[in-house]
Amino acid sequence: MSHFKYFKKKLFIENTSVLNIAKKIKTPFYLYSGKQIEKNYINFAKIFKHVNPLICFAAKANTNLTIMRMLGKLGSGADVVSGGELLKALKAGIKPSKIVFSGVGKTEDELKLAIKNEILLINVESESEAILINKIGKKINKIISIGFRINPNVDAKTHKKISTGKAENKFGISITNFSSFYKSIEQYKYLKINAVSVHIGSQILSDTPYKKTLDVLSKVINDLNIKLKYVDLGGGFGIKYNKKDKLANLNNYAKLVSDFKKKLNCDIIFEPGRSLVGDTGILVSKIQYIKKGLRKNFIIIDAGMNDFMRTALYDVSHDIVPVIKTDKKSQNSVEFVGPICETTCKFVQYKKYQKIKEGDFVAITNAGAYGSSLSSNYNTKPLIAEVLTSKNNLKIIRKKQDLLKLINS
Ligand SMILES: *Cc1c(COP(=O)(O)O)cnc(C)c1O
């Protein structure tokens, strides 16, 4: 989060004081740094420079149209997981030739939409899906470019709720099943297997699972002697949520991928989501009430699990930082909670925190990925505003949802 820094005890985003923004815009709201988005994309591309991959931003991490458009302008494609995300990627100006479509339950309408728009790849996750695509192809007499998402049965060593590459997970197709389908491909005249893809999980902090996955893929591709145009290596690159998080060594991994690419003579696709946008946003919130509890004080902020679901959904903690720092510590332990009527609508607990009062502003850190895109209208709360700093200007990139519209629907 290098574009979020304290200066004279005030939290700044780029060159602007967050306090000044919070005085102008009603809390809670998401606040993103345009510079940080740009920096992350350029940095990722630089690490994998020798691989020269197609980088397809995983839209579900943040589906804000302005952010998708920014990434598109930097050269990014999109990895989408629904017809809605596909339409958003197109609206954001991303070319169909840079869009890949993943997901275990794509409907016939969604597949037709992808085919009509001639996207680069549909990453198929089951035999049944492949057979349906073949049927659609036959009807319109068109050969359709697909990838097969393989489940490599590799443990990504991440949170179990965001692990996707083990045999017990619903994602992808096993190597045995892929092999037998591939051997019967002659039957399916309207399918062209141009790629295999993998995505083993999210917030991965070690390069070991990535290395294992490359080995598994090399073996399958060699055993079946398949000639592929692309290998899509997915996303999952972790970010530093806490000081103790240690990141995977991507430079080492880049070398391995570069060798892998040379051996197979194919192009590489990546699908990073979190690592491009996770540290680019904070959620600015106001302290509504402070309530003394028996063992701790509850700091009730105006953002809830409907606005930011990650802590409730994945049992992870995000630091909440004051917008104005003081040196004074409070005596009691504190827990930051939100207004939603659920016990899991809570964020983080501290043994000691600085002195803080009702009306003060705080920020949930590293909220740029799986923040706004996971938000909901639960408890009939409107979706909150999203704000971007761009070239020293503030831009509202999503207006707060109109409450009247919400209650009438
Ligand atoms: C969610 C997802 C990604 C992105 O994962 P990150 O951990 O955000 O990088 C990439 N590919 C697929 C298929 C996904 O479902």
Coordinates of C-alpha atoms and ligand atoms in Angstrom, one line a residue:
M1 CA 0.0 0.0 0.0
S2 CA 2.8 2.4 -0.8
H3 CA 0.4 5.1 -1.9
F4 CA -1.3 5.1 1.5
K5 CA 1.0 6.7 4.0
Y6 CA 1.0 8.8 7.2
F7 CA 2.3 12.3 7.0
K8 CA 2.4 14.3 10.2
K9 CA 0.0 11.7 11.7
K10 CA -2.6 12.1 9.0
L11 CA -3.4 9.2 6.7
F12 CA -2.8 10.2 3.0
I13 CA -3.8 8.6 -0.2
E14 CA -1.2 9.8 -2.8
N15 CA -1.1 13.5 -2.1
T16 CA -4.5 13.9 -0.5
S17 CA -5.5 13.7 3.1
V18 CA -8.1 11.0 3.8
L19 CA -9.6 13.2 6.5
N20 CA -10.4 15.9 3.9
I21 CA -12.0 13.3 1.6
A22 CA -14.0 11.9 4.5
K23 CA -15.3 15.4 5.4
K24 CA -16.6 15.8 1.9
I25 CA -18.0 12.3 1.1
K26 CA -20.5 10.5 3.3
T27 CA -19.0 7.4 4.9
P28 CA -18.6 4.5 4.4
F29 CA -17.0 4.5 1.0
Y30 CA -14.2 2.7 -0.8
L31 CA -11.2 4.8 -1.7
Y32 CA -8.7 3.6 -4.4
S33 CA -5.4 4.8 -5.5
G34 CA -5.1 5.0 -9.3
K35 CA -1.3 5.2 -9.0
Q36 CA -1.2 2.0 -7.0
I37 CA -3.3 0.1 -9.6
E38 CA -1.0 1.2 -12.3
K39 CA 2.1 0.4 -10.3
N40 CA 0.8 -3.1 -9.5
Y41 CA 0.0 -3.9 -13.1
I42 CA 3.3 -2.7 -14.4
N43 CA 5.2 -4.5 -11.7
F44 CA 3.5 -7.8 -12.4
A45 CA 4.2 -7.4 -16.1
K46 CA 7.8 -6.7 -15.3
I47 CA 8.3 -9.8 -13.2
F48 CA 7.0 -12.0 -16.0
K49 CA 8.6 -9.9 -18.8
H50 CA 10.5 -12.8 -20.3
V51 CA 7.4 -14.9 -20.4
N52 CA 5.5 -12.1 -22.2
P53 CA 2.1 -13.4 -21.0
L54 CA -1.4 -12.3 -21.7
I55 CA -2.4 -10.9 -18.3
C56 CA -6.2 -11.4 -17.8
F57 CA -7.3 -9.5 -14.7
A58 CA -9.7 -11.7 -12.7
A59 CA -12.7 -9.4 -12.8
K60 CA -14.5 -10.8 -9.8
A61 CA -11.8 -9.3 -7.5
N62 CA -13.1 -5.8 -8.4
T63 CA -15.8 -5.3 -11.1
N64 CA -15.8 -1.5 -10.9
L65 CA -16.1 -0.4 -14.5
T66 CA -13.5 2.5 -14.2
I67 CA -11.0 0.2 -12.6
M68 CA -11.5 -2.5 -15.2
R69 CA -11.1 0.2 -17.9
M70 CA -7.9 1.5 -16.3
L71 CA -6.4 -2.0 -16.3
G72 CA -7.6 -2.6 -19.9
K73 CA -5.8 0.6 -21.0
L74 CA -2.6 -0.7 -19.4
G75 CA -2.9 -3.8 -21.6
S76 CA -4.8 -6.2 -19.4
G77 CA -7.4 -8.7 -20.6
A78 CA -10.0 -10.2 -18.4
D79 CA -10.8 -13.5 -16.7
V80 CA -14.6 -13.6 -16.2
V81 CA -16.8 -16.0 -14.4
S82 CA -20.3 -15.0 -15.6
G83 CA -22.1 -13.5 -18.5
G84 CA -22.4 -10.3 -16.5
E85 CA -18.7 -10.0 -16.0
L86 CA -18.2 -10.8 -19.6
L87 CA -20.4 -7.9 -20.6
K88 CA -18.7 -5.6 -18.1
A89 CA -15.3 -6.5 -19.5
L90 CA -16.5 -5.7 -23.1
K91 CA -18.0 -2.4 -21.8
A92 CA -14.7 -1.6 -20.2
G93 CA -13.2 -1.7 -23.7
I94 CA -11.4 -5.0 -23.2
K95 CA -11.1 -6.8 -26.6
P96 CA -12.8 -10.2 -26.9
S97 CA -9.5 -11.6 -28.0
K98 CA -8.2 -10.9 -24.5
I99 CA -11.1 -12.5 -22.5
V100 CA -11.1 -15.9 -20.9
F101 CA -14.2 -17.4 -19.3
S102 CA -13.9 -19.8 -16.3
G103 CA -16.5 -21.3 -14.0
V104 CA -18.1 -24.7 -13.2
G105 CA -21.7 -23.8 -13.9
K106 CA -21.8 -21.7 -17.1
T107 CA -25.3 -21.7 -18.5
E108 CA -26.2 -22.2 -22.1
D109 CA -27.1 -18.5 -22.4
E110 CA -23.7 -17.6 -21.0
L111 CA -21.9 -19.9 -23.3
K112 CA -23.8 -18.6 -26.3
L113 CA -22.9 -15.0 -25.3
A114 CA -19.2 -16.0 -25.1
I115 CA -19.3 -17.7 -28.5
K116 CA -21.2 -14.9 -30.1
N117 CA -18.5 -12.4 -28.9
E118 CA -15.7 -14.7 -30.1
I119 CA -13.7 -14.5 -26.9
L120 CA -10.3 -16.0 -26.7
L121 CA -11.1 -19.1 -24.6
I122 CA -13.8 -20.7 -22.8
N123 CA -12.1 -22.7 -20.0
V124 CA -14.3 -25.7 -19.7
E125 CA -14.6 -27.4 -16.3
S126 CA -16.5 -30.6 -17.1
E127 CA -17.2 -33.1 -19.9
S128 CA -20.9 -32.1 -19.8
E129 CA -20.0 -28.5 -20.5
A130 CA -17.7 -29.5 -23.4
I131 CA -20.5 -31.6 -24.9
L132 CA -22.9 -28.6 -24.6
I133 CA -20.4 -26.3 -26.3
N134 CA -20.0 -28.9 -29.1
K135 CA -23.8 -29.0 -29.5
I136 CA -24.0 -25.2 -29.7
G137 CA -21.1 -25.2 -32.2
K138 CA -22.9 -27.8 -34.4
K139 CA -26.1 -25.7 -34.4
I140 CA -24.2 -22.6 -35.7
N141 CA -21.7 -24.6 -37.7
K142 CA -18.7 -23.1 -36.0
I143 CA -15.6 -24.6 -34.3
I144 CA -15.2 -23.2 -30.8
S145 CA -11.9 -22.5 -29.1
I146 CA -11.8 -24.0 -25.6
G147 CA -9.4 -24.6 -22.8
F148 CA -9.8 -27.4 -20.3
R149 CA -9.4 -26.4 -16.7
I150 CA -7.5 -29.2 -15.0
N151 CA -7.7 -30.0 -11.3
P152 CA -4.0 -30.8 -10.6
N153 CA -4.7 -32.1 -7.1
V154 CA -2.2 -29.7 -5.6
D155 CA -2.6 -28.2 -2.2
A156 CA -2.2 -24.4 -2.5
K157 CA -1.5 -24.2 1.3
T158 CA -4.0 -21.4 1.7
H159 CA -7.2 -20.9 3.5
K160 CA -9.5 -23.9 2.9
K161 CA -12.3 -21.6 1.8
I162 CA -10.2 -20.3 -1.1
S163 CA -8.5 -23.5 -2.1
T164 CA -9.5 -24.7 -5.5
G165 CA -6.9 -27.1 -6.8
K166 CA -7.4 -30.2 -4.7
A167 CA -9.3 -33.3 -5.9
E168 CA -12.0 -32.6 -3.3
N169 CA -12.7 -29.2 -4.7
K170 CA -15.4 -28.7 -7.4
F171 CA -13.1 -26.9 -9.8
G172 CA -11.6 -28.3 -13.0
I173 CA -11.5 -31.8 -14.3
S174 CA -9.2 -34.6 -13.1
I175 CA -6.3 -35.6 -15.2
T176 CA -7.7 -39.1 -15.7
N177 CA -11.0 -37.7 -17.0
F178 CA -9.2 -35.1 -19.1
S179 CA -7.1 -37.8 -20.7
S180 CA -10.0 -40.0 -21.6
F181 CA -12.0 -37.1 -23.0
Y182 CA -9.0 -35.9 -25.0
K183 CA -8.6 -39.4 -26.5
S184 CA -12.2 -39.3 -27.7
I185 CA -12.0 -35.7 -29.1
E186 CA -12.5 -36.9 -32.7
Q187 CA -16.2 -37.3 -31.7
Y188 CA -16.5 -33.6 -31.0
K189 CA -16.1 -32.0 -34.3
Y190 CA -17.0 -28.5 -33.1
L191 CA -14.4 -28.3 -30.3
K192 CA -10.8 -27.2 -30.7
I193 CA -8.8 -27.6 -27.5
N194 CA -6.4 -24.7 -27.6
A195 CA -5.4 -24.6 -24.0
V196 CA -5.3 -26.1 -20.6
S197 CA -5.8 -24.0 -17.6
V198 CA -5.3 -24.2 -13.9
H199 CA -6.2 -22.1 -10.9
I200 CA -5.3 -23.7 -7.6
G201 CA -6.5 -21.1 -5.1
S202 CA -6.1 -17.6 -3.8
Q203 CA -3.8 -15.7 -1.5
I204 CA -1.0 -18.2 -2.2
L205 CA 2.1 -17.2 -0.3
S206 CA 4.6 -19.9 -1.4
D207 CA 6.0 -20.8 -4.8
T208 CA 6.0 -24.6 -4.0
P209 CA 2.4 -25.2 -5.1
Y210 CA 3.0 -23.3 -8.3
K211 CA 6.1 -25.4 -9.0
K212 CA 4.1 -28.6 -8.4
T213 CA 1.4 -27.5 -10.7
L214 CA 3.9 -26.8 -13.5
D215 CA 5.2 -30.3 -13.1
V216 CA 1.8 -31.9 -13.2
L217 CA 0.9 -29.9 -16.3
S218 CA 4.2 -30.8 -18.1
K219 CA 3.5 -34.4 -17.5
V220 CA -0.1 -34.4 -18.8
I221 CA 0.8 -32.4 -21.9
N222 CA 3.8 -34.7 -22.6
D223 CA 1.9 -37.9 -21.9
L224 CA -0.9 -37.0 -24.2
N225 CA 1.5 -35.3 -26.7
I226 CA -0.9 -32.4 -27.1
K227 CA 0.0 -29.3 -29.1
L228 CA -1.4 -26.3 -27.3
K229 CA -1.6 -22.6 -28.3
Y230 CA -1.9 -21.5 -24.7
V231 CA -1.4 -22.6 -21.1
D232 CA -3.4 -20.6 -18.7
L233 CA -1.7 -20.7 -15.3
G234 CA -4.4 -18.9 -13.4
G235 CA -4.0 -16.4 -10.6
G236 CA -3.9 -16.7 -6.8
F237 CA -0.8 -14.5 -6.0
G238 CA -1.0 -13.4 -2.4
I239 CA -0.6 -10.0 -0.9
K240 CA 0.7 -8.8 2.5
Y241 CA -2.4 -8.4 4.6
N242 CA -0.4 -8.6 7.8
K243 CA 3.2 -7.8 8.6
K244 CA 4.0 -11.5 9.1
D245 CA 2.8 -12.5 5.6
K246 CA 5.7 -13.5 3.5
L247 CA 5.1 -13.4 -0.3
A248 CA 6.0 -16.2 -2.8
N249 CA 9.2 -15.5 -4.7
L250 CA 7.7 -14.7 -8.1
N251 CA 11.0 -14.0 -9.7
N252 CA 11.9 -17.7 -9.2
Y253 CA 8.6 -18.7 -10.5
A254 CA 8.9 -16.5 -13.6
K255 CA 12.1 -18.4 -14.5
L256 CA 10.4 -21.7 -14.2
V257 CA 7.4 -20.5 -16.3
S258 CA 9.8 -19.1 -18.9
D259 CA 11.5 -22.6 -19.2
F260 CA 8.1 -24.3 -19.3
K261 CA 7.0 -22.0 -22.1
K262 CA 10.1 -22.7 -24.2
K263 CA 9.7 -26.4 -23.8
L264 CA 6.1 -26.5 -24.8
N265 CA 6.3 -23.7 -27.3
C266 CA 3.0 -22.1 -26.3
D267 CA 1.8 -18.7 -25.0
I268 CA 1.2 -18.2 -21.3
I269 CA -1.9 -16.6 -19.8
F270 CA -2.1 -15.4 -16.1
E271 CA -5.3 -14.5 -14.3
P272 CA -4.3 -12.3 -11.3
G273 CA -7.0 -10.6 -9.3
R274 CA -6.1 -9.8 -5.7
S275 CA -2.4 -9.1 -6.5
L276 CA -3.4 -6.3 -8.9
V277 CA -6.0 -4.5 -6.8
G278 CA -6.0 -5.8 -3.2
D279 CA -3.7 -3.1 -1.8
T280 CA -5.1 -0.4 -3.9
G281 CA -8.1 0.4 -1.8
I282 CA -9.3 1.1 1.7
L283 CA -12.7 1.3 3.1
V284 CA -13.2 4.6 5.0
S285 CA -15.7 4.4 7.8
K286 CA -16.9 6.6 10.7
I287 CA -17.2 5.5 14.3
Q288 CA -20.9 5.6 15.1
Y289 CA -20.8 4.5 18.7
I290 CA -18.5 3.2 21.3
K291 CA -20.1 0.7 23.7
K292 CA -18.5 -0.6 26.9
G293 CA -18.7 -4.3 27.1
L294 CA -17.8 -6.5 30.1
R295 CA -14.4 -7.6 28.7
K296 CA -13.8 -5.2 25.8
N297 CA -15.2 -2.1 24.2
F298 CA -17.1 -2.4 21.0
I299 CA -16.3 0.2 18.4
I300 CA -19.3 0.2 16.1
I301 CA -18.4 1.6 12.7
D302 CA -20.8 2.6 9.9
A303 CA -19.4 -0.1 7.5
G304 CA -20.8 -3.6 7.8
M305 CA -20.4 -7.1 6.5
N306 CA -22.7 -6.1 3.7
D307 CA -20.1 -3.6 2.5
F308 CA -17.1 -5.7 3.3
M309 CA -17.7 -9.4 3.6
R310 CA -14.2 -10.9 3.7
T311 CA -13.8 -11.1 7.4
A312 CA -17.1 -12.8 7.9
L313 CA -16.7 -15.1 4.9
Y314 CA -13.1 -16.2 5.2
D315 CA -12.3 -15.7 8.9
V316 CA -9.4 -13.4 8.0
S317 CA -8.5 -10.1 9.7
H318 CA -7.8 -6.8 8.1
D319 CA -6.1 -4.0 10.0
I320 CA -8.3 -1.0 10.8
V321 CA -6.2 2.1 11.0
P322 CA -7.1 5.6 12.3
V323 CA -7.3 8.4 9.8
I324 CA -5.6 10.6 12.4
K325 CA -3.0 9.0 14.6
T326 CA -2.5 9.9 18.2
D327 CA 0.1 8.6 20.7
K328 CA -2.3 7.8 23.4
K329 CA -3.2 4.2 23.9
S330 CA -6.6 3.1 25.3
Q331 CA -6.6 0.9 28.4
N332 CA -9.3 -1.6 27.3
S333 CA -9.1 -4.1 24.5
V334 CA -11.4 -3.1 21.6
E335 CA -13.3 -4.9 18.9
F336 CA -14.3 -3.2 15.7
V337 CA -17.8 -4.3 14.6
G338 CA -20.4 -3.2 12.0
P339 CA -24.1 -2.5 12.2
I340 CA -25.5 -5.6 10.6
C341 CA -27.6 -8.0 12.7
E342 CA -25.3 -10.9 12.5
T343 CA -22.7 -12.0 15.1
T344 CA -20.2 -12.4 12.2
C345 CA -20.5 -8.7 11.3
K346 CA -17.3 -7.9 13.1
F347 CA -13.9 -7.0 11.8
V348 CA -10.9 -7.1 14.1
Q349 CA -9.9 -7.0 17.7
Y350 CA -6.9 -5.3 19.4
K351 CA -5.6 -5.6 22.9
K352 CA -4.5 -2.0 22.8
Y353 CA -5.6 0.7 20.4
Q354 CA -5.0 4.4 20.4
K355 CA -7.6 6.6 22.1
I356 CA -10.5 7.1 19.8
K357 CA -13.9 8.7 20.0
E358 CA -17.3 8.6 18.3
G359 CA -17.3 10.5 15.0
D360 CA -13.6 9.7 14.3
F361 CA -12.7 8.2 10.9
V362 CA -10.9 4.9 10.4
A363 CA -10.0 2.8 7.4
I364 CA -10.2 -0.9 6.7
T365 CA -6.9 -1.6 4.9
N366 CA -6.2 -3.8 1.8
A367 CA -9.9 -3.7 0.8
G368 CA -9.4 -3.3 -2.9
A369 CA -10.0 -7.0 -3.8
Y370 CA -13.1 -8.9 -3.0
G371 CA -14.4 -5.9 -1.2
S372 CA -16.9 -3.9 -3.2
S373 CA -17.4 -6.9 -5.6
L374 CA -18.6 -9.1 -2.7
S375 CA -20.9 -6.4 -1.2
S376 CA -24.6 -6.8 -0.9
N377 CA -27.9 -5.2 0.1
Y378 CA -28.3 -7.4 3.2
N379 CA -30.3 -5.6 5.8
T380 CA -31.6 -3.4 3.0
K381 CA -28.5 -1.2 3.0
P382 CA -27.6 0.6 -0.2
L383 CA -24.3 -0.3 -1.9
I384 CA -21.7 2.3 -0.9
A385 CA -19.8 4.8 -3.0
E386 CA -16.5 4.1 -4.6
V387 CA -13.9 6.9 -5.1
L388 CA -10.7 6.9 -7.0
T389 CA -7.7 9.3 -6.8
S390 CA -6.4 9.9 -10.3
K391 CA -3.8 12.5 -11.2
N392 CA -4.5 14.4 -8.0
N393 CA -8.2 14.5 -8.7
L394 CA -11.0 12.7 -6.8
K395 CA -13.4 10.8 -8.9
I396 CA -16.6 9.1 -7.8
I397 CA -16.4 5.9 -9.8
R398 CA -19.6 4.5 -8.3
K399 CA -22.3 6.5 -6.7
K400 CA -23.8 5.4 -3.5
Q401 CA -27.0 3.4 -4.4
D402 CA -30.2 5.3 -4.1
L403 CA -32.1 4.1 -1.1
L404 CA -35.5 4.9 -2.6
K405 CA -34.7 2.8 -5.7
L406 CA -33.6 0.0 -3.4
I407 CA -36.7 -0.1 -1.3
N408 CA -38.9 -0.1 -4.4
S409 CA -37.4 -3.2 -5.9
Ligands
LIG1 C1 -10.8 -15.9 -8.7 C2 -10.1 -16.5 -9.8 C3 -8.8 -15.9 -10.2 C4 -8.2 -14.8 -9.4 O1 -7.7 -15.2 -8.2 P1 -6.8 -14.2 -7.3 O2 -6.5 -15.0 -6.1 O3 -7.6 -13.0 -7.0 O4 -5.6 -13.9 -8.1 C5 -8.2 -16.4 -11.3 N1 -8.7 -17.4 -12.0 C6 -9.9 -18.0 -11.7 C7 -10.5 -19.1 -12.6 C8 -10.6 -17.5 -10.6 O5 -11.8 -18.1 -10.3

